[in-house]
Tab-separated table of N, CA and C and ligand atoms in Angstrom:
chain	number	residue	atom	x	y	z
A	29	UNK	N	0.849	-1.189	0.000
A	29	UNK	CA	0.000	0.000	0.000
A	29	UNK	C	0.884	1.239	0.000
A	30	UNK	N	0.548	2.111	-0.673
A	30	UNK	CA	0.997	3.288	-0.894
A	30	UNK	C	1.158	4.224	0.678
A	31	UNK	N	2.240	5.219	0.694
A	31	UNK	CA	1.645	5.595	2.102
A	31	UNK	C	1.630	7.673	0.991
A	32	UNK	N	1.635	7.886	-0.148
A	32	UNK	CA	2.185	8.914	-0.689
A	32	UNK	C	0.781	9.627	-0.507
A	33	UNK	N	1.005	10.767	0.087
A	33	UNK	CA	-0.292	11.578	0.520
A	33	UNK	C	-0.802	11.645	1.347
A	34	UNK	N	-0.495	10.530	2.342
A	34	UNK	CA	-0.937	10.887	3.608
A	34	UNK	C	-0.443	12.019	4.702
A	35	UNK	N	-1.530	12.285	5.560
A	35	UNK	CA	-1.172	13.102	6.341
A	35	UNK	C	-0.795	12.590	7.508
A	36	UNK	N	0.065	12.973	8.380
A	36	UNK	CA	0.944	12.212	9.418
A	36	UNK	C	0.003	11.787	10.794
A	37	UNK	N	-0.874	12.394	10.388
A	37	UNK	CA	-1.735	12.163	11.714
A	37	UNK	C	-2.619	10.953	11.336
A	38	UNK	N	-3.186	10.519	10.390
A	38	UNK	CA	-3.806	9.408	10.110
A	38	UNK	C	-3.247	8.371	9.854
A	39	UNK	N	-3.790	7.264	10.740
A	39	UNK	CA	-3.368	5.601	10.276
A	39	UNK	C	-3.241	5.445	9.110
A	40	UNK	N	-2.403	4.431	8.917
A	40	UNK	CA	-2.204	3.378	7.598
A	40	UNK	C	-3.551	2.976	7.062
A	41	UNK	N	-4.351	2.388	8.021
A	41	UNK	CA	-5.571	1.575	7.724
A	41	UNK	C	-7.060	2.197	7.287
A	42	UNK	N	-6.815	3.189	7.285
A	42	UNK	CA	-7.929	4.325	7.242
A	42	UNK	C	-7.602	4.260	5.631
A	43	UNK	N	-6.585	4.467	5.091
A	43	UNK	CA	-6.335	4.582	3.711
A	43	UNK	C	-6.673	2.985	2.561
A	44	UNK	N	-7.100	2.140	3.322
A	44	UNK	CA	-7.377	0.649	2.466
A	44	UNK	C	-6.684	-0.404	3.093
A	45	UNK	N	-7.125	-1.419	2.846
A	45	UNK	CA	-6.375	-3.111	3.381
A	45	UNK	C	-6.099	-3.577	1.911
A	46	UNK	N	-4.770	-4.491	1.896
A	46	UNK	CA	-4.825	-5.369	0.465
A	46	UNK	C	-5.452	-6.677	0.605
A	47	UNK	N	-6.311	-6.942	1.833
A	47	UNK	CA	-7.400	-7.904	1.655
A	47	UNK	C	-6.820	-9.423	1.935
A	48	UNK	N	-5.506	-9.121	2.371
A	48	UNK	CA	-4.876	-10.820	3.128
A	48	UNK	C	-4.898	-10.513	4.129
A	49	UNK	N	-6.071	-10.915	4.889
A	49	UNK	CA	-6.141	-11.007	6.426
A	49	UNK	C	-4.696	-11.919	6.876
A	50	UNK	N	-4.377	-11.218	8.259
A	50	UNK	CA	-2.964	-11.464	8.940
A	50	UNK	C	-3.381	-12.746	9.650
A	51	UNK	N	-2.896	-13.805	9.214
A	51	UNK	CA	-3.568	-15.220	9.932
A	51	UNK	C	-2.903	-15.246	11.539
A	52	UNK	N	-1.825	-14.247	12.046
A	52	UNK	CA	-0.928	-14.685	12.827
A	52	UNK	C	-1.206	-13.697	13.954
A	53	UNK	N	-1.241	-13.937	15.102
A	53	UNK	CA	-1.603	-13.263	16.293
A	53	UNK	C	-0.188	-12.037	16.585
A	54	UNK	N	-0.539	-11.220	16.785
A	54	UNK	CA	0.966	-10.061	16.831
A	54	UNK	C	1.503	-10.194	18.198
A	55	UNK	N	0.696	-10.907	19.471
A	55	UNK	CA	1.401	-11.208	20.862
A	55	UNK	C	0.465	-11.854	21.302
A	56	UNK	N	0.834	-12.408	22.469
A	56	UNK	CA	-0.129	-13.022	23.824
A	56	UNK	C	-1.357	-12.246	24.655
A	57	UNK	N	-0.388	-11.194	24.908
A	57	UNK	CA	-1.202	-10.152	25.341
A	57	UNK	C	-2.412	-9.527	24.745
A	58	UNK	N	-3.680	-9.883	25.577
A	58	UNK	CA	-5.096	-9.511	25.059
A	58	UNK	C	-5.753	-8.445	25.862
A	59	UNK	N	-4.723	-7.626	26.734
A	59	UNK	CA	-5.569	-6.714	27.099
A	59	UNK	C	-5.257	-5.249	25.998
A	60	UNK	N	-6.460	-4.559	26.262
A	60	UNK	CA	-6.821	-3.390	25.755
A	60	UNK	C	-6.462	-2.048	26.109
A	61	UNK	N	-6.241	-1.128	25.158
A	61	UNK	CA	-5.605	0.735	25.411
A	61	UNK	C	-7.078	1.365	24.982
A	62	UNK	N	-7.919	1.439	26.291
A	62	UNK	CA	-8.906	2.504	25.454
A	62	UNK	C	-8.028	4.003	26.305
A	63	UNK	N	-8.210	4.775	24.942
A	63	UNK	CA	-7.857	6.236	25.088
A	63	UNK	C	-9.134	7.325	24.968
A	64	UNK	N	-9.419	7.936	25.669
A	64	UNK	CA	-10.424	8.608	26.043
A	64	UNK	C	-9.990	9.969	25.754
A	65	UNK	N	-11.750	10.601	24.563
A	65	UNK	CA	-10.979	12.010	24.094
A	65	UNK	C	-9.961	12.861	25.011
A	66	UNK	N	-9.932	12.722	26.789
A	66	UNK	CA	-9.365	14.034	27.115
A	66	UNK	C	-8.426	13.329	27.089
A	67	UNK	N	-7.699	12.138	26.634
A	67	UNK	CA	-6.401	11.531	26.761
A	67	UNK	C	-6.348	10.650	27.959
A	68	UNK	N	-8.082	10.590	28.455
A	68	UNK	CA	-7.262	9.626	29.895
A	68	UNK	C	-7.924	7.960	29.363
A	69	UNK	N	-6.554	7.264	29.390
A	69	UNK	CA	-6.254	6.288	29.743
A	69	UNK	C	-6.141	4.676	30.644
A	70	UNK	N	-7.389	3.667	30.185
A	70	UNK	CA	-7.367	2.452	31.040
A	70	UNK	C	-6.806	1.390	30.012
A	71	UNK	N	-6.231	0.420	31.222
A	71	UNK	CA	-6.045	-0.814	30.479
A	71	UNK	C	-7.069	-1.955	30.660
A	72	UNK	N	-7.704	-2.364	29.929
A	72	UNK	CA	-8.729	-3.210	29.917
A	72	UNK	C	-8.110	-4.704	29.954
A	73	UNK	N	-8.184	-5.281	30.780
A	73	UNK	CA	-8.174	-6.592	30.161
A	73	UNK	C	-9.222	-7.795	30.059
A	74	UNK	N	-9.443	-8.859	29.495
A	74	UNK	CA	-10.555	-9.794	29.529
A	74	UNK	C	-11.091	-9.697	30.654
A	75	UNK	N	-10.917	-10.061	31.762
A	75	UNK	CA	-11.417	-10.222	32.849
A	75	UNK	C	-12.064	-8.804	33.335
A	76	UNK	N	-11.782	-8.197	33.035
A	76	UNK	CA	-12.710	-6.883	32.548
A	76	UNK	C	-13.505	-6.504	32.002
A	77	UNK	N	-13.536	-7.004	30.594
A	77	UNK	CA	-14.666	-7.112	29.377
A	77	UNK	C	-15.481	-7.900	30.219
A	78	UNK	N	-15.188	-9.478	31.083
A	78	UNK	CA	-16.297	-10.200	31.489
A	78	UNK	C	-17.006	-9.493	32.114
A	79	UNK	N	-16.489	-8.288	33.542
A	79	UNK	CA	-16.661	-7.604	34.251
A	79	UNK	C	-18.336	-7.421	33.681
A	80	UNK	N	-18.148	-6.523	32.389
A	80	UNK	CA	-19.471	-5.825	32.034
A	80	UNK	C	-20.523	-6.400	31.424
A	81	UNK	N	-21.566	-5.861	30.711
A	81	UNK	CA	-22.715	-6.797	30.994
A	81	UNK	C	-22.482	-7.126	29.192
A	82	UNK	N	-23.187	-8.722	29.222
A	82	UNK	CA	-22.623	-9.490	28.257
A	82	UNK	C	-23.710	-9.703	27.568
A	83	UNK	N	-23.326	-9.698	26.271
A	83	UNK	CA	-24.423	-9.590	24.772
A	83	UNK	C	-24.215	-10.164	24.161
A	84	UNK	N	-25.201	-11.575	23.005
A	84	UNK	CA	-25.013	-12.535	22.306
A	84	UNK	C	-25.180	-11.756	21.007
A	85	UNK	N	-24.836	-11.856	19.982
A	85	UNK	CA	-25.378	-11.566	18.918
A	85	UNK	C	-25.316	-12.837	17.887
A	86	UNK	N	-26.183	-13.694	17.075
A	86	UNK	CA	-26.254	-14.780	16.508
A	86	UNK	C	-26.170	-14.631	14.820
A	87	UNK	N	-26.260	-15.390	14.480
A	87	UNK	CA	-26.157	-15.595	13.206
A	87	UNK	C	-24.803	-14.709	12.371
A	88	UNK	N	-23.902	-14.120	12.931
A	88	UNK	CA	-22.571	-13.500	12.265
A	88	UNK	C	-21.879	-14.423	11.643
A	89	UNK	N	-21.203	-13.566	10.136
A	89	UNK	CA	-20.635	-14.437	9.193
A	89	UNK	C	-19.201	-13.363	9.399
A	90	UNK	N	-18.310	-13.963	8.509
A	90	UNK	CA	-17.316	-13.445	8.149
A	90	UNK	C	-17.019	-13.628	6.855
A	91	UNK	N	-17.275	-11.993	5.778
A	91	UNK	CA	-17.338	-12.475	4.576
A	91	UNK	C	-16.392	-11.830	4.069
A	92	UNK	N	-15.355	-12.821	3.252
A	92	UNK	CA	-14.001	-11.898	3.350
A	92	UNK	C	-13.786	-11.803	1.308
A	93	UNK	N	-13.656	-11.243	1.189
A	93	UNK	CA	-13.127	-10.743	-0.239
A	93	UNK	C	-12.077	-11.751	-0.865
A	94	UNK	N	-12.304	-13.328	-1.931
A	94	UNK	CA	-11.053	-13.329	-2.212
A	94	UNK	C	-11.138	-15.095	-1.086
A	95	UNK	N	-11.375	-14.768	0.049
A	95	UNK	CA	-11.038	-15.616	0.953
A	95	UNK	C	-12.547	-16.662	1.403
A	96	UNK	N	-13.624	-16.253	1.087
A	96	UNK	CA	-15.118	-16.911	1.152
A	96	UNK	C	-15.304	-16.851	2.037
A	97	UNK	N	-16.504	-17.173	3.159
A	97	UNK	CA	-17.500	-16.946	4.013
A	97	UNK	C	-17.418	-17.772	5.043
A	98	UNK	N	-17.252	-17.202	6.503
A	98	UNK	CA	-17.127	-17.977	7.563
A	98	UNK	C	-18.583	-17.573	8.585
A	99	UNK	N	-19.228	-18.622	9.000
A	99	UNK	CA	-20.004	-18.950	10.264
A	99	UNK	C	-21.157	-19.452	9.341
A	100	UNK	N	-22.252	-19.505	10.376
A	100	UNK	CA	-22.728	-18.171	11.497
A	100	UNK	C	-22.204	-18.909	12.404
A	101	UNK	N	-21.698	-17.890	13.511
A	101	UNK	CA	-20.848	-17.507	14.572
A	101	UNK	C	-22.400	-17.153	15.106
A	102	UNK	N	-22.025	-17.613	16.706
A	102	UNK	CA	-22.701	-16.681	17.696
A	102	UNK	C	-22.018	-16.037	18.059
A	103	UNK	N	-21.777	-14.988	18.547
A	103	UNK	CA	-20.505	-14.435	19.211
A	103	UNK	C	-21.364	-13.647	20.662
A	104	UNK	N	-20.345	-13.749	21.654
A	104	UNK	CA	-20.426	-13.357	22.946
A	104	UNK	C	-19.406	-11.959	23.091
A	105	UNK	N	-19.862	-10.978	23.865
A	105	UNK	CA	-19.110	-10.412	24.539
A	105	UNK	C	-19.632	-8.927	25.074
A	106	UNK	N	-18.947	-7.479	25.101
A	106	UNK	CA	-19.431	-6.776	25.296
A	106	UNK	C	-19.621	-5.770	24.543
A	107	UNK	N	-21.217	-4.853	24.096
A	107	UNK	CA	-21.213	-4.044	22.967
A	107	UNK	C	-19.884	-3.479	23.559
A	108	UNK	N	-19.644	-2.660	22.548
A	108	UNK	CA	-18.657	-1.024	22.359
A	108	UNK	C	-19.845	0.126	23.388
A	109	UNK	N	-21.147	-0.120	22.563
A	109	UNK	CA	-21.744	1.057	23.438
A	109	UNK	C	-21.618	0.882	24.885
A	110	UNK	N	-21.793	-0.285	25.658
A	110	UNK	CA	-21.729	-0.587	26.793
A	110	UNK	C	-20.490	-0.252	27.583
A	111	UNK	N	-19.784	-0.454	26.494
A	111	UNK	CA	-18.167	-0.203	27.371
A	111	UNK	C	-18.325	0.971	27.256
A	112	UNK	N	-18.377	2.126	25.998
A	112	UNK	CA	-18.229	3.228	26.297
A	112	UNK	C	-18.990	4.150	27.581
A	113	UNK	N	-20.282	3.597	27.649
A	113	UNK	CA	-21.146	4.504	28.455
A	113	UNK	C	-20.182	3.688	30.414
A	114	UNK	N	-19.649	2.464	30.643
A	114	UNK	CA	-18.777	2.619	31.560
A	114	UNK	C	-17.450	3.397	31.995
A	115	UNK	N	-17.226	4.309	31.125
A	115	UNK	CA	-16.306	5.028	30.940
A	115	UNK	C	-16.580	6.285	30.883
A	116	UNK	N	-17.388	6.985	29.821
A	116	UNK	CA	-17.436	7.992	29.449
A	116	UNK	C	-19.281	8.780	29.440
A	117	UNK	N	-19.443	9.791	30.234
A	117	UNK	CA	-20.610	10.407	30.470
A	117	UNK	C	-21.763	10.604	29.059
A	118	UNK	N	-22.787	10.388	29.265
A	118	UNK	CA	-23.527	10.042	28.058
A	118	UNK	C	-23.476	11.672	27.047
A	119	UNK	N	-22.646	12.951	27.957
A	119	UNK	CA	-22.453	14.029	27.333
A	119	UNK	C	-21.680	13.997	26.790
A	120	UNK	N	-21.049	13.265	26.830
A	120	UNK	CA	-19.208	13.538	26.704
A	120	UNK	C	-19.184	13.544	25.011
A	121	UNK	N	-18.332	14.649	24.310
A	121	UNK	CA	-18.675	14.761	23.288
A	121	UNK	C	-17.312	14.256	21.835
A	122	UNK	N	-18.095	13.169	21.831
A	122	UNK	CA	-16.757	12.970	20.398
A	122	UNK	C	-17.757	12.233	18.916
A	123	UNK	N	-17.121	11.907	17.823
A	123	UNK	CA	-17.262	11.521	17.042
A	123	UNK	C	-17.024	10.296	16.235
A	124	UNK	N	-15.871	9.981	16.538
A	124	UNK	CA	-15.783	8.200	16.210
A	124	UNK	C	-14.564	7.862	17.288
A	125	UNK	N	-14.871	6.442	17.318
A	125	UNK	CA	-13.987	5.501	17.831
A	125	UNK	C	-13.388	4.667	16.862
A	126	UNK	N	-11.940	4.670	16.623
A	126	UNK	CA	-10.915	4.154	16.320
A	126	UNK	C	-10.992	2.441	16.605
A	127	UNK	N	-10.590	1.508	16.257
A	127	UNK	CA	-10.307	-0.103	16.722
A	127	UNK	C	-9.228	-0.140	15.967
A	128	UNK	N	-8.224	-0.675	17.072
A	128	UNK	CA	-6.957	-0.730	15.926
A	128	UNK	C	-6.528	-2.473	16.820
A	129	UNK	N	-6.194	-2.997	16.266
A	129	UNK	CA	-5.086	-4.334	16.484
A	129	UNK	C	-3.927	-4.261	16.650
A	130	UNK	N	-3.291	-5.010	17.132
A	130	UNK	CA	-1.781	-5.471	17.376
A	130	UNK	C	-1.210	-5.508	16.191
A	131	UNK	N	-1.652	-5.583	14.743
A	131	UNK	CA	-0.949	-5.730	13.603
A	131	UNK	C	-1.516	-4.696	12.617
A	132	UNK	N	-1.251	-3.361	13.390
A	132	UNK	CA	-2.069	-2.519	12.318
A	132	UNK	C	-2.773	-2.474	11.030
A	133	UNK	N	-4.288	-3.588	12.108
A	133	UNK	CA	-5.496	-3.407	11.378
A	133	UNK	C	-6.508	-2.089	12.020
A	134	UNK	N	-7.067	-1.621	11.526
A	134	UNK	CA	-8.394	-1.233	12.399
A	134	UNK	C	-9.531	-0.496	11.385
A	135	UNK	N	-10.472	-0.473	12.368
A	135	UNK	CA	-11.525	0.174	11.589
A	135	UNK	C	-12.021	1.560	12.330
A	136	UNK	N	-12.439	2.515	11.621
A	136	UNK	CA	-13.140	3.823	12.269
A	136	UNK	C	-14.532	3.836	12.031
A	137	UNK	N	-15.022	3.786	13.105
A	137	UNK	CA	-16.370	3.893	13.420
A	137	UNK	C	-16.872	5.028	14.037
A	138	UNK	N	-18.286	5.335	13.077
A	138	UNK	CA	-18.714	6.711	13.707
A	138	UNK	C	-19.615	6.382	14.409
A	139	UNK	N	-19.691	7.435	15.363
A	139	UNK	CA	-20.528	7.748	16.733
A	139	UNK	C	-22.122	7.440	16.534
A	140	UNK	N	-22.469	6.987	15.411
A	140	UNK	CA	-24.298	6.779	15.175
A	140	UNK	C	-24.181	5.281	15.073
A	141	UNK	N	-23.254	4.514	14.385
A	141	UNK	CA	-23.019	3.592	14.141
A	141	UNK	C	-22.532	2.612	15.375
A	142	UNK	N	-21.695	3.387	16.552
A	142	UNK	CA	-21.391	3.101	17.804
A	142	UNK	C	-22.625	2.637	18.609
A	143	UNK	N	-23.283	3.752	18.660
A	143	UNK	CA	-23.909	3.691	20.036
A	143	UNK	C	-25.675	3.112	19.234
A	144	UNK	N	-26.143	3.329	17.975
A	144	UNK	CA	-27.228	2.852	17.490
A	144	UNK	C	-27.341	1.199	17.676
A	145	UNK	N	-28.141	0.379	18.159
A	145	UNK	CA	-27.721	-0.693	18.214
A	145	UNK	C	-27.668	-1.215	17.363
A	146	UNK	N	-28.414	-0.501	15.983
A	146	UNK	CA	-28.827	-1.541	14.796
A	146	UNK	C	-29.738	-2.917	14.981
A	147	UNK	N	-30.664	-2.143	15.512
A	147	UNK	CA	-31.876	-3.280	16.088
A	147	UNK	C	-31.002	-4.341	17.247
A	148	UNK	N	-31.211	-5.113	17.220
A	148	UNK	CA	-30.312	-6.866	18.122
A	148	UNK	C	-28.702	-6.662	17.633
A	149	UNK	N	-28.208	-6.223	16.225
A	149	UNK	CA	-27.304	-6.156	15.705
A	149	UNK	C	-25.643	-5.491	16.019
A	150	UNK	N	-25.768	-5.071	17.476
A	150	UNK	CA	-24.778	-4.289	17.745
A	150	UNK	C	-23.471	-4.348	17.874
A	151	UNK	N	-22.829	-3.163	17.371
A	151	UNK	CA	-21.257	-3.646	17.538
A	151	UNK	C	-20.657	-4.381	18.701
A	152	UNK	N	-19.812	-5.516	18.960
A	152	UNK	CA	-19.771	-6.179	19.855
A	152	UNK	C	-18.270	-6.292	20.193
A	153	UNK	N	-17.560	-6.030	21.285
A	153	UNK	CA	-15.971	-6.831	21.490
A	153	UNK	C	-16.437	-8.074	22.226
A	154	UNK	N	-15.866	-8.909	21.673
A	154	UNK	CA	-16.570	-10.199	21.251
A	154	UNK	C	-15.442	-11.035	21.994
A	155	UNK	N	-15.553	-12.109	23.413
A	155	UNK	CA	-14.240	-12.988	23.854
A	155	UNK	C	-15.238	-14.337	23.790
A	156	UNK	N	-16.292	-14.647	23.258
A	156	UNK	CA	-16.875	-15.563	23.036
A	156	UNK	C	-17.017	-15.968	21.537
A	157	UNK	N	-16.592	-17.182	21.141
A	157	UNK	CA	-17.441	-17.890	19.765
A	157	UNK	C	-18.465	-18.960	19.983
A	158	UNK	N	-19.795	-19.217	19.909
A	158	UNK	CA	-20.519	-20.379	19.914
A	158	UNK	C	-20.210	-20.727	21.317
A	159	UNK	N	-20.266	-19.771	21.798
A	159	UNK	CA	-20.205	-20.102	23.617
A	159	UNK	C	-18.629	-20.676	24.156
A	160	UNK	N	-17.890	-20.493	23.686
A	160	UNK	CA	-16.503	-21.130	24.075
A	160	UNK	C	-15.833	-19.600	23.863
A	161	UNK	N	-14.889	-19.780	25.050
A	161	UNK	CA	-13.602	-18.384	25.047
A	161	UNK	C	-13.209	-18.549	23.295
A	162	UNK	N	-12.746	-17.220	22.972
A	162	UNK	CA	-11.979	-17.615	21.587
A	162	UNK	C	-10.721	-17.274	21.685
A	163	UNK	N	-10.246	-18.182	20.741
A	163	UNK	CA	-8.685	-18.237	21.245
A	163	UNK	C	-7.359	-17.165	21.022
A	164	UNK	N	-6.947	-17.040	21.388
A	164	UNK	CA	-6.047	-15.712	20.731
A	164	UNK	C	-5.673	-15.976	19.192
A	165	UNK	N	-5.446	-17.481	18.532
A	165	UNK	CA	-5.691	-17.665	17.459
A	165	UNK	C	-6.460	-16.421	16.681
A	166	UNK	N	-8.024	-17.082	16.985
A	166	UNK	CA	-9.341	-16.270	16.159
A	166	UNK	C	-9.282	-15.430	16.322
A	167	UNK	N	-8.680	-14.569	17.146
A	167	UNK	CA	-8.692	-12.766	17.469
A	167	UNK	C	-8.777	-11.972	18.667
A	168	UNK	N	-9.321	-13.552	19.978
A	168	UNK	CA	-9.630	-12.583	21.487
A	168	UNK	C	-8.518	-11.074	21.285
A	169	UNK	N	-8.753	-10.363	21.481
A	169	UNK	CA	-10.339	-10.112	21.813
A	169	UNK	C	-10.865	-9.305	20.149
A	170	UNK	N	-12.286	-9.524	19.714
A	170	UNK	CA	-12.551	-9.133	18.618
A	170	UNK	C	-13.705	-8.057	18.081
A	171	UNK	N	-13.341	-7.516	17.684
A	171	UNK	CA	-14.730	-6.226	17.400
A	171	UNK	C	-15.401	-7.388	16.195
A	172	UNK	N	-16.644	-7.119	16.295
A	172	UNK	CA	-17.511	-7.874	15.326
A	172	UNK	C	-18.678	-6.909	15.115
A	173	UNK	N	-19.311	-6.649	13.918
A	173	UNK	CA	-19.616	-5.405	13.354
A	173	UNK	C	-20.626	-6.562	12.204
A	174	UNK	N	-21.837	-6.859	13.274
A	174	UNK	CA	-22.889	-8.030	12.866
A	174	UNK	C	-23.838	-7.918	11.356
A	175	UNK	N	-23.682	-5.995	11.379
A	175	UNK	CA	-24.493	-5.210	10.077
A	175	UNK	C	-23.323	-5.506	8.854
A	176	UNK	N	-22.284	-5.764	8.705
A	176	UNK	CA	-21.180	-5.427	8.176
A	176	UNK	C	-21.405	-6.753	6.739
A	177	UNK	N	-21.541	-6.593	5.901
A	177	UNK	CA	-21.724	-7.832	4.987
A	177	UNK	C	-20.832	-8.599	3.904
A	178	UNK	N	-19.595	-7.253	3.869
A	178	UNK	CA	-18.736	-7.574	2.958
A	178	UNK	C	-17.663	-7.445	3.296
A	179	UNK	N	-16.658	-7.923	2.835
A	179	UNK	CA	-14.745	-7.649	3.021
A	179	UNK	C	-14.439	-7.739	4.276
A	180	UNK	N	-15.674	-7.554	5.548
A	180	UNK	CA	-14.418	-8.044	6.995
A	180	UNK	C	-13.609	-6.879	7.480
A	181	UNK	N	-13.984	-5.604	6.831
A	181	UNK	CA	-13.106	-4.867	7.281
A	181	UNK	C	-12.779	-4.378	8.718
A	182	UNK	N	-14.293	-4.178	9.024
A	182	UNK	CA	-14.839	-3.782	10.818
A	182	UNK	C	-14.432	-5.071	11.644
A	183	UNK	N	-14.103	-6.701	11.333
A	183	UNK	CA	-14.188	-7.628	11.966
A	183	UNK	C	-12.713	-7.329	12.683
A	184	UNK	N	-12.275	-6.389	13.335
A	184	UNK	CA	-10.688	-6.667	13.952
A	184	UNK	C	-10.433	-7.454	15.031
A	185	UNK	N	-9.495	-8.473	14.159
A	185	UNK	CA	-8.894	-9.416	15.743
A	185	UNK	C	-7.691	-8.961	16.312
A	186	UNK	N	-7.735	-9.081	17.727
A	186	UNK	CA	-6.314	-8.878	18.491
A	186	UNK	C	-6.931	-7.808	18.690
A	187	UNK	N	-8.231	-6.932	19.048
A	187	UNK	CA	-8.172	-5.542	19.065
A	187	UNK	C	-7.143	-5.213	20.313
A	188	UNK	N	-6.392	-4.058	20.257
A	188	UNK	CA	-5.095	-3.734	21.241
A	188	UNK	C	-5.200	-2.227	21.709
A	189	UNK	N	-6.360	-1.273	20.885
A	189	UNK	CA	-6.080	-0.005	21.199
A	189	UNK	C	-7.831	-0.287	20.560
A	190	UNK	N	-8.318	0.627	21.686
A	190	UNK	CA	-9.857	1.670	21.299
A	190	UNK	C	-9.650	3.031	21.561
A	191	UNK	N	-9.434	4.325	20.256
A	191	UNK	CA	-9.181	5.251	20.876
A	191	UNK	C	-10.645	6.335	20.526
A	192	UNK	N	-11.389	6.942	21.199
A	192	UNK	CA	-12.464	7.702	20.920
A	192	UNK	C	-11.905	9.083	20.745
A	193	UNK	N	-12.118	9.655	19.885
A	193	UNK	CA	-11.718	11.070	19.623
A	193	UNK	C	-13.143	11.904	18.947
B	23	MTE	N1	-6.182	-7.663	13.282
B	23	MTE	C1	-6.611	-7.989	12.057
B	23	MTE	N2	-7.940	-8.158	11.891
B	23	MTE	C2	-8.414	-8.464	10.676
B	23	MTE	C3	-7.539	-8.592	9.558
B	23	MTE	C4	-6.138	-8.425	9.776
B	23	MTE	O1	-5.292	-8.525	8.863
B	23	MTE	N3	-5.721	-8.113	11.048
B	23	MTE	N4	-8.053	-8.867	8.323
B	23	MTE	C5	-9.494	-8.614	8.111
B	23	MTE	C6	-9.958	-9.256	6.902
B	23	MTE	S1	-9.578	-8.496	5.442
B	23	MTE	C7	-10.711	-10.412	6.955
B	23	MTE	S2	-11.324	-11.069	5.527
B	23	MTE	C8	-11.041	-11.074	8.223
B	23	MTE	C9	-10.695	-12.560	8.199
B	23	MTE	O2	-11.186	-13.125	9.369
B	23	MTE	P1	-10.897	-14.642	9.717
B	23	MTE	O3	-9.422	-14.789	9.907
B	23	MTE	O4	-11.677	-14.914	10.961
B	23	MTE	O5	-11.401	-15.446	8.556
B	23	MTE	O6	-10.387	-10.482	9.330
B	23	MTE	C10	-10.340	-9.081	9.298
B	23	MTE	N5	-9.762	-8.643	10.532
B	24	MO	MO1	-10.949	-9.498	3.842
């Protein structure tokens, strides 16, 4: 991928994927960097995500460009909206949240798309597959983005950083 034109402040990933998902886990380590617009800072880890209150979402595929169609997946874990509103005041004012991975993947998600549930459909960080932990293999911990129908782009495994700005 090209990096010619970018501006220094924006990710790599914001600009396109070449569509070979990274089969390989970037570390062990599955806890989380959410960064919070004023810059303040928790480390999340699983046992944390369990902490909060836990959401199934059923029938999720993974439809990848090139690579063909995985599930339906049930997937377990906790929306994004849920985590955010444990963190951050329902005033608190920003515009998207960032998901980035250990292997600079991520996706940017805007703030309607965050917190809307999309009926049953909601964005999910996901440490469950079909009711079993998932393994750092598959992505623990994983954003899963249930509305999402094509290319996999929103599906990030290893998520490692949530930053809301
Ligand atoms: N962290 C990370 N997540 C990622 C990718 C990646 O390279 N790194 N590739 C994406 C793409 S393009 C696809 S098609 C799916 C593949 O998911 P799977 O490995 O569960 O089939 O993961 C998505 N999530
Ligand atoms: Mo993909």
């Amino acid at each position: 991928m090209s990096t010619a034109g970018h501006t220094h402040d924006e990710p790599d990933w914001l600009h396109g994927h070449p569509h070979e998902p990274n089969p390989a886990p970037p570390s062990d380590d599955a806890a989380i960097t959410l960064i919070l617009p004023d810059g303040e800072t928790h480390r999340l880890t699983v046992d944390a995500l369990r902490a909060l209150p836990f959401t199934t979402v059923p029938n999720c595929y993974i439809v990848s460009t090139g690579h063909g169609t995985s599930g339906p997946f049930s997937f377990g874990g906790v929306t994004l909206a849920a985590l955010l509103a444990a963190f951050l005041p329902d005033e608190a004012k920003w515009q998207f949240v960032d998901v980035v991975s250990g292997d600079g993947f991520g996706a940017r998600l805007r703030r309607e798309e965050t917190l809307d549930h999309a009926g049953d459909r909601p964005m999910l960080l996901a440490y469950l597959v079909n009711g079993e932990s998932m393994t750092r293999q598959a992505g623990l911990v994983r954003l899963i983005a249930p509305t999402e129908t094509d290319d996999a782009l929103k599906q990030v495994k290893w998520v490692a950083q949530i930053v809301v700005k």
